[in-house]
Coordinates of C-alpha atoms in Angstrom, one line a residue:
Chain M
M1 CA 0.9 -17.4 21.4
I2 CA -1.0 -19.6 23.4
I3 CA -3.8 -17.1 23.4
R4 CA -3.7 -16.8 19.7
T5 CA -3.7 -20.8 19.5
L6 CA -6.7 -20.8 21.8
V7 CA -8.6 -18.2 19.7
G8 CA -7.6 -19.7 16.5
L9 CA -9.2 -23.0 17.9
A10 CA -12.1 -21.3 18.9
L11 CA -12.4 -19.3 15.5
A12 CA -12.2 -22.7 13.7
V13 CA -14.9 -24.1 15.7
L14 CA -17.2 -21.2 15.0
A15 CA -16.2 -21.1 11.3
A16 CA -17.1 -24.4 10.9
S17 CA -20.7 -23.9 12.4
A18 CA -20.9 -20.7 10.4
C19 CA -20.2 -23.0 7.1
T20 CA -22.8 -25.3 7.7
T21 CA -25.8 -24.3 5.2
A22 CA -29.3 -25.5 6.1
S23 CA -32.3 -24.3 7.5
A24 CA -32.7 -21.2 9.4
A25 CA -32.9 -23.1 12.7
Q26 CA -29.8 -24.8 11.8
L27 CA -27.9 -21.7 10.8
P28 CA -25.2 -20.8 13.3
T29 CA -25.7 -18.2 16.2
H30 CA -22.1 -18.0 16.8
V31 CA -19.8 -16.6 14.1
G32 CA -15.8 -16.3 14.2
I33 CA -14.4 -14.0 11.6
R34 CA -10.3 -13.8 11.7
I35 CA -8.7 -11.1 10.1
H36 CA -5.1 -11.8 8.6
Y37 CA -2.8 -10.0 6.0
S38 CA -5.8 -7.5 5.9
H39 CA -8.3 -10.3 4.7
F40 CA -11.3 -11.8 6.3
D41 CA -11.1 -15.5 6.7
Q42 CA -14.8 -16.0 6.0
T43 CA -16.4 -13.7 3.4
K44 CA -19.7 -15.3 3.0
I45 CA -21.7 -16.1 6.1
D46 CA -25.2 -17.4 6.4
V47 CA -27.3 -16.4 9.6
P48 CA -30.9 -17.1 10.8
M49 CA -33.1 -13.9 11.0
G50 CA -34.8 -12.9 14.2
V51 CA -32.4 -14.5 16.3
P52 CA -29.6 -13.3 18.0
V53 CA -26.2 -13.9 16.4
T54 CA -22.8 -13.4 18.0
F55 CA -19.7 -12.6 16.0
T56 CA -16.2 -13.0 17.5
L57 CA -13.8 -10.9 15.7
I58 CA -10.0 -11.2 15.5
N59 CA -7.4 -9.0 14.4
D60 CA -4.4 -11.3 13.8
D61 CA -2.4 -8.1 12.3
P62 CA -0.3 -5.6 13.7
I63 CA -2.4 -2.9 12.1
D64 CA -5.8 -1.5 12.9
H65 CA -9.1 -2.8 11.1
E66 CA -12.7 -2.2 11.8
W67 CA -15.6 -4.3 10.9
L68 CA -18.6 -2.5 10.0
I69 CA -21.8 -4.2 8.6
G70 CA -25.0 -2.7 7.0
D71 CA -26.7 -1.9 3.8
E72 CA -25.2 -0.1 0.7
A73 CA -26.6 3.3 2.4
F74 CA -24.9 2.3 5.4
H75 CA -21.3 2.0 3.8
A76 CA -21.8 4.8 1.4
R77 CA -21.5 6.7 4.7
H78 CA -18.8 5.3 5.9
R79 CA -16.8 5.6 2.8
A80 CA -17.0 9.4 3.4
G81 CA -16.8 9.1 7.1
T82 CA -14.5 10.5 9.5
E83 CA -14.8 8.8 12.7
A84 CA -11.4 7.3 13.6
V85 CA -12.9 4.9 16.1
H86 CA -16.2 3.4 16.5
G87 CA -18.1 3.4 19.8
D88 CA -21.0 1.4 21.2
R89 CA -23.0 0.5 18.2
P90 CA -22.8 -3.0 17.8
N91 CA -22.5 -3.1 13.9
E92 CA -19.5 -1.1 14.0
I93 CA -16.7 -2.5 15.6
S94 CA -13.3 -1.3 15.8
L95 CA -10.4 -3.8 16.0
P96 CA -7.0 -2.5 17.3
P97 CA -3.7 -4.5 16.7
F98 CA -3.9 -8.2 17.5
S99 CA -7.5 -7.6 19.3
V100 CA -10.2 -9.8 19.8
R101 CA -14.1 -8.2 20.1
T102 CA -17.4 -9.8 20.4
T103 CA -20.7 -8.3 19.2
T104 CA -24.2 -9.7 18.8
L105 CA -26.9 -8.9 16.4
T106 CA -30.2 -9.5 15.7
F107 CA -31.3 -9.2 11.9
D108 CA -35.1 -8.5 11.3
K109 CA -35.2 -8.7 7.6
P110 CA -33.8 -11.4 5.4
G111 CA -31.4 -10.5 2.7
P112 CA -27.6 -9.9 2.1
L113 CA -25.9 -7.3 4.4
T114 CA -22.0 -6.5 3.7
F115 CA -19.3 -6.0 6.1
I116 CA -16.5 -3.9 5.2
C117 CA -13.2 -2.3 6.7
H118 CA -13.4 1.5 5.7
F119 CA -9.7 2.2 6.7
P120 CA -8.1 3.8 3.6
Q121 CA -7.5 1.3 0.9
H122 CA -8.7 -1.8 2.9
E123 CA -11.9 -2.4 1.0
A124 CA -10.1 -2.3 -2.5
Y125 CA -7.2 -4.5 -0.7
G126 CA -10.5 -7.1 -0.2
M127 CA -11.7 -6.4 3.1
V128 CA -15.2 -7.2 2.2
G129 CA -17.7 -10.0 3.0
V130 CA -21.3 -10.8 2.8
V131 CA -23.8 -11.8 5.8
M132 CA -26.8 -13.5 3.9
V133 CA -29.7 -13.3 6.5
K134 CA -32.2 -16.0 5.8
P135 CA -35.6 -16.7 7.5
Chain N
M1 CA 30.0 -14.1 0.1
R2 CA 29.1 -10.9 -0.1
R3 CA 27.5 -8.6 -2.6
F4 CA 26.0 -5.8 -2.1
L5 CA 23.0 -4.4 -1.8
A6 CA 21.9 -1.3 -3.5
G7 CA 18.5 -1.7 -3.5
F8 CA 17.6 -0.5 -0.1
A9 CA 19.1 2.8 -0.2
A10 CA 17.6 2.9 -3.7
V11 CA 14.4 2.0 -2.7
A12 CA 14.0 4.1 0.5
A13 CA 15.4 7.2 -1.8
A14 CA 12.7 6.4 -4.2
L15 CA 10.2 6.8 -1.6
I16 CA 11.1 9.7 -0.1
A17 CA 12.5 11.6 -2.6
T18 CA 9.6 10.8 -4.9
T19 CA 7.3 12.6 -3.0
Q20 CA 6.7 15.7 -4.6
P21 CA 4.8 18.4 -5.0
A22 CA 2.1 19.6 -2.7
A23 CA 0.7 16.4 -2.0
A24 CA 3.9 15.0 -0.8
C25 CA 3.6 16.3 2.5
A26 CA 0.4 15.2 3.2
G27 CA 2.0 12.3 3.2
L28 CA 3.1 9.5 1.1
I29 CA -0.2 8.2 1.8
G30 CA -2.8 10.4 2.1
P31 CA -5.9 10.4 4.3
N32 CA -7.7 8.5 1.1
G33 CA -4.6 6.0 0.8
A34 CA -3.4 7.7 -1.8
V35 CA 0.4 7.6 -2.5
N36 CA 2.1 9.9 -4.5
L37 CA 5.6 8.9 -5.7
L38 CA 8.0 9.9 -8.2
R39 CA 11.4 8.8 -9.3
T40 CA 13.9 7.9 -6.5
T41 CA 17.6 7.6 -6.8
T42 CA 19.5 5.4 -4.4
F43 CA 23.4 4.6 -4.1
A44 CA 24.2 1.3 -2.8
G45 CA 28.2 0.4 -2.8
Y46 CA 29.8 -2.8 -1.7
H47 CA 33.3 -3.0 -0.6
N48 CA 35.2 -4.8 1.8
G49 CA 32.0 -6.7 3.6
V50 CA 30.5 -3.5 4.0
E51 CA 27.3 -2.1 2.2
H52 CA 27.2 1.8 1.7
Y53 CA 23.4 3.1 1.0
V54 CA 23.0 6.6 0.2
T55 CA 19.6 8.1 -0.3
S56 CA 17.9 11.2 0.2
F57 CA 14.5 12.5 1.3
Q58 CA 13.1 15.4 -0.5
F59 CA 11.1 18.0 1.5
A60 CA 7.9 18.6 -0.4
G61 CA 6.4 21.2 1.5
G62 CA 3.2 21.0 3.3
S63 CA 3.0 20.3 7.4
G64 CA 2.6 17.2 9.6
Q65 CA 4.5 14.2 9.6
F66 CA 4.8 11.1 7.6
G67 CA 7.5 8.4 7.6
S68 CA 8.7 4.9 6.0
L69 CA 9.9 1.5 6.9
I70 CA 12.6 0.2 5.1
P71 CA 13.8 -3.2 5.7
L72 CA 17.6 -3.8 6.0
P73 CA 20.0 -6.4 5.2
G74 CA 21.6 -6.3 8.6
V75 CA 22.1 -4.3 11.6
P76 CA 23.8 -0.6 10.6
D77 CA 27.1 0.1 12.0
K78 CA 26.0 4.1 11.2
V79 CA 23.5 6.0 10.0
E80 CA 24.3 9.5 9.4
K81 CA 24.0 12.6 7.1
G82 CA 25.3 11.6 3.8
G83 CA 27.5 13.4 1.4
A84 CA 26.3 16.4 -0.5
W85 CA 26.7 15.4 -4.2
T86 CA 27.1 11.9 -4.1
L87 CA 23.6 11.1 -5.9
Q88 CA 23.9 14.0 -8.1
R89 CA 27.3 12.9 -9.4
L90 CA 25.9 9.4 -10.2
I91 CA 23.3 10.5 -11.8
R92 CA 25.4 12.9 -14.0
E93 CA 27.7 9.9 -14.8
T94 CA 24.8 8.0 -16.5
T95 CA 22.7 10.8 -17.6
P96 CA 24.9 13.9 -18.4
I97 CA 22.0 16.3 -19.4
K98 CA 19.7 15.3 -16.4
G99 CA 19.4 17.9 -13.7
F100 CA 20.0 17.4 -10.2
D101 CA 17.4 15.9 -7.8
S102 CA 17.9 16.1 -3.9
L103 CA 16.2 14.3 -1.4
L104 CA 15.4 14.6 2.4
I105 CA 14.2 12.9 5.2
R106 CA 12.5 13.6 8.2
S107 CA 11.5 11.6 11.0
A108 CA 10.0 10.9 14.3
I109 CA 10.9 8.5 16.8
A110 CA 9.2 6.0 18.8
A111 CA 9.5 3.8 21.9
P112 CA 9.6 0.3 20.8
Q113 CA 7.0 -2.4 22.1
G114 CA 7.7 -6.0 20.9
A115 CA 10.3 -4.8 18.3
Q116 CA 13.9 -4.0 19.6
V117 CA 15.1 -0.6 19.0
L118 CA 18.7 -0.9 18.2
L119 CA 19.6 2.8 16.9
E120 CA 18.0 6.3 17.2
V121 CA 19.3 8.9 15.2
R122 CA 18.0 12.4 14.2
I123 CA 19.3 14.0 10.9
D124 CA 18.0 17.4 10.0
A125 CA 14.2 16.9 10.5
L126 CA 14.2 13.6 10.1
D127 CA 14.2 11.0 13.0
I128 CA 15.5 7.4 12.2
T129 CA 14.8 4.4 14.4
V130 CA 16.5 0.9 13.4
L131 CA 14.2 -1.7 14.9
K132 CA 14.6 -5.6 15.2
G133 CA 11.6 -7.7 15.2
G134 CA 9.5 -10.2 13.1
G135 CA 6.8 -8.4 10.8
A136 CA 4.2 -8.3 13.5
E137 CA 6.5 -7.0 15.9
V138 CA 7.5 -4.0 14.0
G139 CA 4.1 -3.4 12.2
Q140 CA 2.8 -3.0 15.9
W141 CA 5.6 -0.8 16.8
A142 CA 5.0 1.5 13.8
T143 CA 0.9 1.4 14.5
E144 CA 1.9 2.4 17.9
H145 CA 4.2 5.2 16.9
G146 CA 1.7 6.8 14.6
F147 CA 2.2 5.5 11.3
R148 CA -1.1 4.2 9.2
L149 CA 0.5 1.2 7.4
P150 CA -1.6 0.3 4.2
P151 CA -3.4 -3.1 4.2
A152 CA -0.5 -4.9 2.5
A153 CA 1.7 -4.0 5.4
P154 CA 1.3 -7.1 7.4
E155 CA 2.1 -9.5 4.6
V156 CA 4.9 -7.4 3.3
L157 CA 6.6 -7.0 6.5
D158 CA 6.4 -10.7 7.2
F159 CA 7.9 -11.1 3.5
Y160 CA 11.0 -9.1 4.6
A161 CA 11.4 -10.2 8.3
N162 CA 11.4 -13.6 7.1
R163 CA 14.9 -12.8 5.7
S164 CA 16.1 -10.1 7.9
P165 CA 14.4 -9.1 11.1
I166 CA 15.8 -5.3 10.9
F167 CA 14.2 -2.5 9.5
L168 CA 14.8 1.4 9.6
A169 CA 11.9 3.7 10.7
A170 CA 12.2 7.2 9.2
V171 CA 10.1 9.9 10.3
F172 CA 9.9 13.3 8.3
D173 CA 8.7 16.4 10.4
A174 CA 7.6 18.9 7.7
D175 CA 7.0 21.3 10.2
A176 CA 10.6 21.0 11.6
A177 CA 11.7 21.2 8.3
K178 CA 10.3 24.5 7.7
A179 CA 11.4 25.7 11.0
R180 CA 15.1 24.9 9.9
G181 CA 14.4 26.8 6.7
Q182 CA 14.4 24.0 4.5
R183 CA 12.8 24.8 1.3
I184 CA 10.5 22.8 -1.0
G185 CA 12.8 20.3 -3.0
D186 CA 15.8 20.3 -0.4
G187 CA 17.1 17.2 0.3
T188 CA 18.7 15.1 3.3
P189 CA 20.8 12.5 2.3
V190 CA 21.2 9.9 4.3
H191 CA 24.1 7.1 4.6
V192 CA 23.6 3.8 5.9
T193 CA 26.6 1.6 6.7
I194 CA 25.8 -2.2 7.0
P195 CA 28.3 -5.0 7.3
T196 CA 26.7 -7.7 5.4
A197 CA 27.3 -11.0 3.5
N198 CA 25.1 -10.9 0.8
P199 CA 23.3 -7.8 -0.3
W200 CA 20.0 -7.3 -1.7
V201 CA 17.8 -4.7 -2.5
P202 CA 14.1 -4.4 -1.4
L203 CA 11.9 -3.5 -4.4
R204 CA 8.6 -5.3 -3.9
I205 CA 8.2 -2.5 -0.6
L206 CA 8.2 -0.3 -3.2
G207 CA 4.8 -0.9 -4.2
L208 CA 3.3 -1.0 -0.9
G209 CA 0.4 1.5 -0.4
K210 CA -0.3 1.6 -4.3
S211 CA -2.8 0.2 -6.3
A212 CA -1.9 -2.8 -9.0
D213 CA -1.9 -0.3 -11.9
D214 CA 0.1 2.6 -10.2
R215 CA 3.5 3.2 -11.5
I216 CA 6.8 2.9 -9.5
D217 CA 9.8 4.8 -10.9
A218 CA 13.3 4.5 -9.3
D219 CA 16.8 4.5 -10.1
V220 CA 19.2 2.0 -8.3
Y221 CA 22.9 2.6 -8.5
L222 CA 25.2 -0.3 -7.5
L223 CA 29.0 0.4 -7.1
T224 CA 30.8 -3.4 -6.6
D225 CA 34.3 -4.4 -7.1
Q226 CA 33.9 -6.2 -10.2
R227 CA 30.8 -6.9 -12.6
P228 CA 28.1 -8.2 -10.4
A229 CA 25.2 -10.8 -11.3
L230 CA 21.7 -9.9 -10.6
L231 CA 18.6 -11.8 -9.9
P232 CA 15.9 -11.4 -11.3
Y233 CA 18.2 -10.3 -14.3
P234 CA 17.0 -6.5 -15.2
L235 CA 15.0 -7.5 -18.5
G236 CA 11.5 -7.1 -18.3
N237 CA 9.2 -7.2 -15.2
G238 CA 9.6 -3.4 -15.0
M239 CA 13.2 -3.6 -14.4
R240 CA 16.1 -2.4 -16.8
L241 CA 19.9 -2.5 -16.8
D242 CA 20.4 1.1 -18.1
H243 CA 24.3 1.2 -17.5
S244 CA 26.8 -1.6 -16.8
A245 CA 30.5 -0.6 -17.3
V246 CA 33.7 0.0 -15.4
A247 CA 33.4 2.9 -13.1
T248 CA 35.3 6.0 -14.3
T249 CA 38.1 7.2 -12.3
S250 CA 36.7 10.5 -12.3
L251 CA 33.5 9.2 -10.8
L252 CA 35.2 7.3 -8.3
D253 CA 37.5 10.4 -7.4
D254 CA 34.3 12.5 -7.4
L255 CA 32.3 10.2 -4.8
R256 CA 35.4 9.6 -2.6
S257 CA 35.8 13.4 -2.1
D258 CA 32.1 13.7 -0.7
K259 CA 31.5 13.2 3.1
G260 CA 31.7 9.7 4.8
M261 CA 32.7 8.6 1.2
D262 CA 36.3 7.7 1.7
W263 CA 35.6 4.2 1.5
V264 CA 34.9 4.4 -2.4
P265 CA 37.5 2.0 -3.8
Q266 CA 40.1 2.8 -6.8
T267 CA 38.2 0.8 -9.3
G268 CA 34.9 -0.8 -9.5
W269 CA 31.9 -1.5 -11.5
L270 CA 29.0 0.8 -11.9
S271 CA 25.6 -0.7 -12.7
K272 CA 22.3 1.5 -13.1
I273 CA 19.0 -0.4 -12.7
A274 CA 15.7 1.6 -13.4
I275 CA 12.6 0.4 -12.1
D276 CA 9.7 1.3 -14.6
A277 CA 6.7 -1.0 -13.4
S278 CA 3.4 -1.0 -11.9
A279 CA 3.0 -2.1 -8.5
S280 CA 1.6 -5.4 -9.4
Q281 CA 4.7 -6.3 -11.3
L282 CA 7.2 -5.8 -8.6
T283 CA 6.8 -9.0 -6.8
Y284 CA 10.5 -9.7 -6.4
D285 CA 13.5 -7.7 -4.9
L286 CA 17.1 -7.7 -6.4
A287 CA 19.6 -10.1 -5.5
V288 CA 23.4 -8.9 -6.1
D289 CA 26.3 -11.3 -6.4
A290 CA 29.4 -9.1 -6.2
K291 CA 31.4 -11.7 -7.3
G292 CA 29.2 -11.9 -10.5
S293 CA 28.4 -15.6 -9.7
S294 CA 25.1 -17.0 -8.6
P295 CA 22.7 -14.3 -6.5
S296 CA 20.4 -15.6 -4.0
R297 CA 16.8 -17.0 -5.1
V298 CA 15.8 -16.2 -1.6
A299 CA 17.3 -12.7 -1.4
A300 CA 15.4 -12.1 -4.8
G301 CA 12.1 -12.8 -3.1
L302 CA 11.5 -15.8 -5.7
Q303 CA 12.0 -18.4 -3.1
A304 CA 11.0 -18.7 0.6
P305 CA 13.9 -18.9 3.2
A306 CA 14.3 -22.4 4.4
G307 CA 12.1 -23.3 7.5
Q308 CA 9.9 -20.4 6.8
T309 CA 6.3 -20.9 6.4
G310 CA 5.3 -17.4 4.8
S311 CA 4.0 -15.5 7.9
S312 CA 6.3 -15.3 10.9
T313 CA 6.2 -13.1 13.7
G314 CA 9.6 -12.3 14.1
G315 CA 12.6 -14.3 15.0
P316 CA 15.7 -13.5 13.3
A317 CA 15.6 -14.7 9.9
N318 CA 18.5 -15.8 7.8
D319 CA 21.2 -13.3 8.8
Q320 CA 23.5 -15.3 6.2
I321 CA 21.5 -13.8 3.5
A322 CA 21.5 -10.7 5.1
L323 CA 19.6 -8.5 2.6
I324 CA 21.5 -5.8 1.7
G325 CA 18.9 -3.8 0.7
I326 CA 18.0 -1.4 2.6
A327 CA 15.1 -0.9 1.6
L328 CA 14.8 2.5 2.4
A329 CA 13.3 2.7 -0.9
A330 CA 10.7 1.5 0.8
L331 CA 9.7 4.8 1.5
G332 CA 7.0 4.4 -0.9
A333 CA 6.3 1.5 0.2
I334 CA 5.5 1.5 3.7
F335 CA 5.5 5.2 4.3
L336 CA 2.3 6.2 5.9
L337 CA 0.5 8.9 7.4
R338 CA 0.7 9.4 11.2
K339 CA -2.3 8.9 12.9
S340 CA -2.9 12.2 13.6
Q341 CA -4.8 12.3 10.4
P342 CA -7.7 10.5 11.0
V343 CA -9.8 8.3 9.2
I344 CA -11.9 6.1 8.5
G345 CA -15.7 5.9 8.0

């Protein structure tokens, strides 16, 4: 419970910073995303291009989720994919129940990237969000 | 105050029973998340402060395991194999020409972590575990024991755990069923006996794992000492009151002669509630006041229990409100594939 509370506070701080919109230099390099009742608590996030951005992902549910970020071709592959668990790829994070994972990505092109949970029915249930990479 | 809970069984039954043809075995919820449910039949009787739920799980062929989680209104005294003809006899009472449906279950057990295991029973190819815990605990237990819960499960489990922290997990082993010589269409009736004050029938859980437009068909038979009051009243919203009358002596005699049914009283009131709704319509449960006065809005899911904020992790909810519903029905709902069937992208 305490851990959850602390994690929640950390996420709140991260979320607050993520919500701040301004120039790329002011965009957050640490982003917290919490999953509860099979929904991401943030679905639109602006991040800077060319700078390492660390994502802290918290699965608050008793079921498995995943956080996969990429372009449409990437998601098309994963919709038909067969990997039960994702490994070392920083843009493919498996999230067991009540787990916290951190990953760092550097985006080299501006534009939108989508993050989705591709477990059966999860995308249709609303587990979709967009990271907008800004120069 | 007691009422009865019929829904549960009904629901459960529905889930399982509904599983039909081929796809069934692939699971109520297949690798792509699809749920195949047909019509289910459940019986809930309430007499002398005890709820009796009888439902059936139908073997639909195939292999592997699939299971379901069902919210219960209270801790069951017994979970045993049900009689052979109770459900069929009820169907004949209200639909004389209709054929017989059978049901059956299978299960697998699991060891609890967080959730407390209160009871484990094996009935034919069905393993049943009664759990006590909050939605998160029960969900975690299920996940750790191979259930692949649909995305709506965390919220729905909390929805029920806030009222009653008792759940029944059933795992059907299709391979074991085949080894036992069970044929497609064979059913395993299950009888759950639950002392409870206030009955209710879980209906919302029937939509678990289904898309908003998917149809849910289920029949719930209620036998009470007198005409019950229902909430919501079966009118619109996908619920229909197909039968409401004094139970005939022949019906009661027939039911009483089935295995484990000697509790059936000499007189009673028979109600049949038909569910024919889209999953998005089923946002409620069926509350029953067996004395015919005022069913609980909390039990019907129309109002949160006092002191509940909506997302709890456990803790005993209001035992008084004992949900009668055995949500077996839920089968449909929470039934999921076991993890052995991979997934994801």
